[in-house]
Amino acid sequence: MLFQNLGLGIISSVLIFPVTIYIIRWYSKRKNFPSNQLWDTSFKTAIKSSLIWLIMNIFIAILFSFLIEDIAIYFLIHVSVCLICNIIVGIIIVQNFYRKRIRESFNFVFIIQLFLFGVSFLFGFIFAIVDGLIFPQISNALFFILEFGLRYTLFITVLSLFFGFVLGLTLAIMRVYGGKELYWLGSAYEKIFRGIPLLVLIFIFAFGFPGLFWYLKPFDRLLASVILALGIRSGAYQSQIFRGAILSINPGQMEAAQSLGMNKIQSFRHIVLPQALRIAIPSWSNEFAVVIKDSSFAGAIGTFEMTFAAYIWGFRSVELFTLSMGVVAVLYFLFTFPVTHVLGERQTRNLKKLGMGGS
Amino acid sequence: MIFQANAFQELLAVLDYWDRLLSGFILTMWMYIWALLFGFILGLFLAILRVYGGFAFSKISSGYIEIIRGTPLLAQLFFIFFLPYTLNISPNIMVLETSFYLFNKEITLKLLDYPIFVGIFALILNSGAYQAEYIRGAIVSVGTGQLEAAQSIGMSRLSSIRHIVLPQALRRVIPAWSNEAAYLPKYTVLVYFIGGVEELFSQADFVQHKTFFPLTTYIVVALMFLITITLISKFLEFIHTRTSIPGL
Amino acid sequence: MGEQLLRIIDVWKSYENLQVLKGVSLDLAERDVKVIFGPSGSGKSTLLRCINMLNPPDKGEIYLRGNNITTPKVNLNVLRTRIGMVFQHFNLFAHLKAIDNVSIGLRRVKKFSKQEAHEKALEALNRVKLVEWADHYPAQLSGGQQQRVGIARALAMEPDVILFDEPTSALDPELIGEVLQVMLDLAKAGTTMLVVTHEMGFARAVASEMIFIDKGIIIERGTPNHFSVSPESDRVKLFLTQLDVLYGSHKKLLNDTEEEEKI
């Protein structure tokens, strides 16, 4: 029991990272620290490296969730790996930016990371103890849900998003640069798959085409059909996002690229696409949140994922049900909130600074 | 496959249950309208609170919005459904039923009972949060200048919000709101998970179990949703162009 | 007829139902600088876009170094490496630093190695006097600086001719001078330039010929001297007076340059 709660403490410490960064940043701004280059840019470096760390966090989470069964060991190793990677990445970033002031900036980054980790670990530990002694059910529910469903939720989300990304980008290109027929085709696709409830789509693929994915095990077939349905639907929404982003780029950019002698493909790939992708990030982070929440429907057809796990766990008694639903809701929230906020508002501000916030 | 039938025969078999599909559709629309309307009221309230409420209220409002938007509708639905039982309150909702005859078939509609109420309630809370975001965006886009101008001719804050900012904001929100309004019917299918609600999707489940034609059944239902949503969308576009003011 | 670098013969162009260019003809020799001016909507920008085939003409022919570039067989991308363009709104690539803006054409189109492209880009930036700003993003540069990067970008490709589409029209008055200075330096160094602009002072300083276009037709052409002393058509006279009223302020800079030239 203590071990499990230790793990829980580590979870919360890991998730507290972005929050503490925000607090420190806000605090230093309020105190009006002298904005000589060292402070300001070191801060940005620390934040950038933490952001990269967050992304790596997600990848490592997915990777390890498939390799390691015991949830507590999983999180222990997870956190250690992340911390080490973070420091390494931070050092690399700092070395690339400040060739002269390496040692100072490195010390600064290191101290910040240590400080943040210490604060969050302390916080997490206290929480774990309180929880272990006072609310054991929460941690039980939490561990069951995570152990049972996290890997599937992440798997479904990532694959569907990727599928939707490829599909959406292709459709967007079709609609913007294709002829009338391709435009109409992309448009029809979008209208159809935005107008059908996701659940209906899942059921169509899962039960309507029993022969689909014949080469997979029966359980995996359900998973695959969910991913297919989610991917197709996400593709429809993402095509809208990318189309808007591409259109918002000044046509003058394309002209300038062509006047250098680039053909249409080159100008798109090197000039329009990089800018369009950056512009699309805030809306895309929203789509990420939507997909991860919609993965909760997968449980409807019997694939395990977090909500379904919560459902099973809570089924034993009614009081437990509300509790487990609350817990899983918090889990989803922890996944969506940092992403949409970090990639949403801050990115819009950064874009404006680069002068790329739309035409 | 127990026996092979061509597509047309499958379609006929499914459509044989048209009374079920119709009652499901009516219930879906019924839930949708209530959720939309009250969701709008809630959203308006939340948006005004968020923009004009002062530090505490705006934080509460934005907290609510973030939580609702950051958690799956399904989890919210389950949470609300079992909440009374957790608190040891036995939910007693007045049951509302009606029935009518159409083409020699009796169609019964259960319009209100506990699961339906929970479904509508959860949708109101959820849609309200999303609508609040759209309305908030529209209010912000009106700009502070309007409020300042209104106050400088002596209007109270409440009055200027009501007579100057809101009319403009509500016109500006129409495109985004139409989006939400058109796609809300899709989310009513989630009540399938709490059982006992016979809206369109649950009826589809029933029908496909009877006919053994899942693909056709679900495609029919998908088309029904698609057509409904497209019609709502076109209708809203029509209203938008009819009531537009140059410059807004 | 090989001595003419660029020959534009009887070009017609229409958009939708509007006839924008009605039979425009023009010649440009090597190291020559010519200025096109006229009221807005007269087709000046369209003409430039016809030359580098961004919007090909409906009728007429254009010859670059004796080769007809309006025939369908021409590889447009290769063609455009020989014709440079500087835009009114700069059109710098917002996601690339200044140095990368200049070098990307060299790397992706002319297939230079990263090292070579970088060096050539630095040379170009040096000519427009912006080497210290090489690592800055366009958003961090002033309008005048951005336009100069645009000029460097065109220069780096070492084209036969550079087209300027109202290069200073989108600039604040105090920034126009620095761009004009760069253009003057280019002209003196022997770059072949075809410039659409209202900057009469620039024209008087370096142009061999000025061409007035209105509503798609060349109304009058002649040396800068001709236009300052005795323009013939009434439309030209009206236009020149309007310009005088509007741009009186920084003519002094160009007048000084003019004096310099005469000496």
PDB file of N, CA and C in Angstrom, chain A residues 198-236:
ATOM      1  N   LEU A 198     -19.921  10.234 -33.436  1.00  0.00           N
ATOM      2  CA  LEU A 198     -18.763   9.345 -33.392  1.00  0.00           C
ATOM      3  C   LEU A 198     -19.167   7.927 -33.022  1.00  0.00           C
ATOM      4  N   LEU A 199     -20.097   7.817 -32.103  1.00  0.00           N
ATOM      5  CA  LEU A 199     -20.499   6.501 -31.647  1.00  0.00           C
ATOM      6  C   LEU A 199     -21.087   5.676 -32.794  1.00  0.00           C
ATOM      7  N   VAL A 200     -21.883   6.340 -33.603  1.00  0.00           N
ATOM      8  CA  VAL A 200     -22.472   5.642 -34.755  1.00  0.00           C
ATOM      9  C   VAL A 200     -21.357   5.151 -35.675  1.00  0.00           C
ATOM     10  N   LEU A 201     -20.376   6.008 -35.884  1.00  0.00           N
ATOM     11  CA  LEU A 201     -19.265   5.640 -36.757  1.00  0.00           C
ATOM     12  C   LEU A 201     -18.505   4.449 -36.203  1.00  0.00           C
ATOM     13  N   ILE A 202     -18.265   4.479 -34.892  1.00  0.00           N
ATOM     14  CA  ILE A 202     -17.561   3.358 -34.267  1.00  0.00           C
ATOM     15  C   ILE A 202     -18.352   2.078 -34.443  1.00  0.00           C
ATOM     16  N   PHE A 203     -19.650   2.166 -34.188  1.00  0.00           N
ATOM     17  CA  PHE A 203     -20.476   0.962 -34.312  1.00  0.00           C
ATOM     18  C   PHE A 203     -20.502   0.452 -35.740  1.00  0.00           C
ATOM     19  N   ILE A 204     -20.525   1.374 -36.684  1.00  0.00           N
ATOM     20  CA  ILE A 204     -20.527   0.942 -38.083  1.00  0.00           C
ATOM     21  C   ILE A 204     -19.277   0.130 -38.383  1.00  0.00           C
ATOM     22  N   PHE A 205     -18.143   0.629 -37.924  1.00  0.00           N
ATOM     23  CA  PHE A 205     -16.914  -0.099 -38.235  1.00  0.00           C
ATOM     24  C   PHE A 205     -16.765  -1.350 -37.398  1.00  0.00           C
ATOM     25  N   ALA A 206     -17.208  -1.285 -36.151  1.00  0.00           N
ATOM     26  CA  ALA A 206     -16.991  -2.438 -35.283  1.00  0.00           C
ATOM     27  C   ALA A 206     -17.960  -3.566 -35.587  1.00  0.00           C
ATOM     28  N   PHE A 207     -19.222  -3.210 -35.804  1.00  0.00           N
ATOM     29  CA  PHE A 207     -20.226  -4.257 -35.991  1.00  0.00           C
ATOM     30  C   PHE A 207     -20.748  -4.347 -37.411  1.00  0.00           C
ATOM     31  N   GLY A 208     -20.589  -3.296 -38.148  1.00  0.00           N
ATOM     32  CA  GLY A 208     -21.135  -3.316 -39.495  1.00  0.00           C
ATOM     33  C   GLY A 208     -20.231  -4.047 -40.459  1.00  0.00           C
ATOM     34  N   PHE A 209     -18.948  -4.020 -40.205  1.00  0.00           N
ATOM     35  CA  PHE A 209     -18.008  -4.698 -41.080  1.00  0.00           C
ATOM     36  C   PHE A 209     -17.265  -5.758 -40.294  1.00  0.00           C
ATOM     37  N   PRO A 210     -17.882  -6.863 -40.033  1.00  0.00           N
ATOM     38  CA  PRO A 210     -17.227  -7.854 -39.190  1.00  0.00           C
ATOM     39  C   PRO A 210     -15.957  -8.420 -39.810  1.00  0.00           C
ATOM     40  N   GLY A 211     -15.828  -8.333 -41.121  1.00  0.00           N
ATOM     41  CA  GLY A 211     -14.666  -8.907 -41.753  1.00  0.00           C
ATOM     42  C   GLY A 211     -13.457  -7.985 -41.780  1.00  0.00           C
ATOM     43  N   LEU A 212     -13.687  -6.754 -41.306  1.00  0.00           N
ATOM     44  CA  LEU A 212     -12.591  -5.787 -41.352  1.00  0.00           C
ATOM     45  C   LEU A 212     -11.486  -6.206 -40.388  1.00  0.00           C
ATOM     46  N   PHE A 213     -10.268  -5.926 -40.756  1.00  0.00           N
ATOM     47  CA  PHE A 213      -9.125  -6.274 -39.902  1.00  0.00           C
ATOM     48  C   PHE A 213      -9.104  -7.750 -39.570  1.00  0.00           C
ATOM     49  N   TRP A 214      -9.326  -8.538 -40.581  1.00  0.00           N
ATOM     50  CA  TRP A 214      -9.399  -9.969 -40.334  1.00  0.00           C
ATOM     51  C   TRP A 214      -8.103 -10.537 -39.787  1.00  0.00           C
ATOM     52  N   TYR A 215      -7.037  -9.797 -40.037  1.00  0.00           N
ATOM     53  CA  TYR A 215      -5.751 -10.369 -39.672  1.00  0.00           C
ATOM     54  C   TYR A 215      -5.387 -10.140 -38.217  1.00  0.00           C
ATOM     55  N   LEU A 216      -6.254  -9.417 -37.504  1.00  0.00           N
ATOM     56  CA  LEU A 216      -5.930  -9.139 -36.101  1.00  0.00           C
ATOM     57  C   LEU A 216      -6.710 -10.057 -35.187  1.00  0.00           C
ATOM     58  N   LYS A 217      -6.227 -10.142 -33.929  1.00  0.00           N
ATOM     59  CA  LYS A 217      -6.995 -10.890 -32.934  1.00  0.00           C
ATOM     60  C   LYS A 217      -8.325 -10.181 -32.716  1.00  0.00           C
ATOM     61  N   PRO A 218      -9.347 -10.912 -32.303  1.00  0.00           N
ATOM     62  CA  PRO A 218     -10.679 -10.295 -32.149  1.00  0.00           C
ATOM     63  C   PRO A 218     -10.671  -9.057 -31.276  1.00  0.00           C
ATOM     64  N   PHE A 219      -9.931  -9.106 -30.185  1.00  0.00           N
ATOM     65  CA  PHE A 219      -9.912  -7.939 -29.327  1.00  0.00           C
ATOM     66  C   PHE A 219      -9.266  -6.759 -30.035  1.00  0.00           C
ATOM     67  N   ASP A 220      -8.176  -7.049 -30.716  1.00  0.00           N
ATOM     68  CA  ASP A 220      -7.494  -5.964 -31.406  1.00  0.00           C
ATOM     69  C   ASP A 220      -8.344  -5.385 -32.525  1.00  0.00           C
ATOM     70  N   ARG A 221      -9.237  -6.208 -33.044  1.00  0.00           N
ATOM     71  CA  ARG A 221     -10.085  -5.707 -34.123  1.00  0.00           C
ATOM     72  C   ARG A 221     -10.935  -4.555 -33.628  1.00  0.00           C
ATOM     73  N   LEU A 222     -11.456  -4.725 -32.415  1.00  0.00           N
ATOM     74  CA  LEU A 222     -12.281  -3.651 -31.871  1.00  0.00           C
ATOM     75  C   LEU A 222     -11.454  -2.388 -31.725  1.00  0.00           C
ATOM     76  N   LEU A 223     -10.262  -2.579 -31.205  1.00  0.00           N
ATOM     77  CA  LEU A 223      -9.379  -1.430 -31.023  1.00  0.00           C
ATOM     78  C   LEU A 223      -9.128  -0.745 -32.356  1.00  0.00           C
ATOM     79  N   ALA A 224      -8.848  -1.577 -33.368  1.00  0.00           N
ATOM     80  CA  ALA A 224      -8.538  -1.008 -34.680  1.00  0.00           C
ATOM     81  C   ALA A 224      -9.729  -0.252 -35.246  1.00  0.00           C
ATOM     82  N   SER A 225     -10.933  -0.792 -35.054  1.00  0.00           N
ATOM     83  CA  SER A 225     -12.074  -0.091 -35.637  1.00  0.00           C
ATOM     84  C   SER A 225     -12.333   1.221 -34.922  1.00  0.00           C
ATOM     85  N   VAL A 226     -12.052   1.241 -33.610  1.00  0.00           N
ATOM     86  CA  VAL A 226     -12.200   2.506 -32.897  1.00  0.00           C
ATOM     87  C   VAL A 226     -11.218   3.527 -33.444  1.00  0.00           C
ATOM     88  N   ILE A 227      -9.964   3.083 -33.618  1.00  0.00           N
ATOM     89  CA  ILE A 227      -8.949   4.003 -34.117  1.00  0.00           C
ATOM     90  C   ILE A 227      -9.306   4.476 -35.517  1.00  0.00           C
ATOM     91  N   LEU A 228      -9.827   3.567 -36.315  1.00  0.00           N
ATOM     92  CA  LEU A 228     -10.223   3.952 -37.665  1.00  0.00           C
ATOM     93  C   LEU A 228     -11.289   5.037 -37.621  1.00  0.00           C
ATOM     94  N   ALA A 229     -12.324   4.768 -36.794  1.00  0.00           N
ATOM     95  CA  ALA A 229     -13.429   5.727 -36.727  1.00  0.00           C
ATOM     96  C   ALA A 229     -12.949   7.080 -36.211  1.00  0.00           C
ATOM     97  N   LEU A 230     -12.177   7.049 -35.128  1.00  0.00           N
ATOM     98  CA  LEU A 230     -11.679   8.293 -34.555  1.00  0.00           C
ATOM     99  C   LEU A 230     -10.772   9.028 -35.524  1.00  0.00           C
ATOM    100  N   GLY A 231      -9.939   8.238 -36.218  1.00  0.00           N
ATOM    101  CA  GLY A 231      -9.013   8.848 -37.164  1.00  0.00           C
ATOM    102  C   GLY A 231      -9.739   9.523 -38.306  1.00  0.00           C
ATOM    103  N   ILE A 232     -10.748   8.850 -38.827  1.00  0.00           N
ATOM    104  CA  ILE A 232     -11.504   9.431 -39.940  1.00  0.00           C
ATOM    105  C   ILE A 232     -12.190  10.710 -39.504  1.00  0.00           C
ATOM    106  N   ARG A 233     -12.783  10.688 -38.307  1.00  0.00           N
ATOM    107  CA  ARG A 233     -13.478  11.862 -37.838  1.00  0.00           C
ATOM    108  C   ARG A 233     -12.500  12.987 -37.536  1.00  0.00           C
ATOM    109  N   SER A 234     -11.387  12.622 -36.901  1.00  0.00           N
ATOM    110  CA  SER A 234     -10.402  13.649 -36.597  1.00  0.00           C
ATOM    111  C   SER A 234      -9.837  14.252 -37.872  1.00  0.00           C
ATOM    112  N   GLY A 235      -9.705  13.403 -38.896  1.00  0.00           N
ATOM    113  CA  GLY A 235      -9.222  13.906 -40.174  1.00  0.00           C
ATOM    114  C   GLY A 235     -10.121  14.994 -40.712  1.00  0.00           C
ATOM    115  N   ALA A 236     -11.437  14.807 -40.554  1.00  0.00           N
ATOM    116  CA  ALA A 236     -12.370  15.815 -41.033  1.00  0.00           C
ATOM    117  C   ALA A 236     -12.149  17.144 -40.308  1.00  0.00           C
TER     118      ALA A 236
END
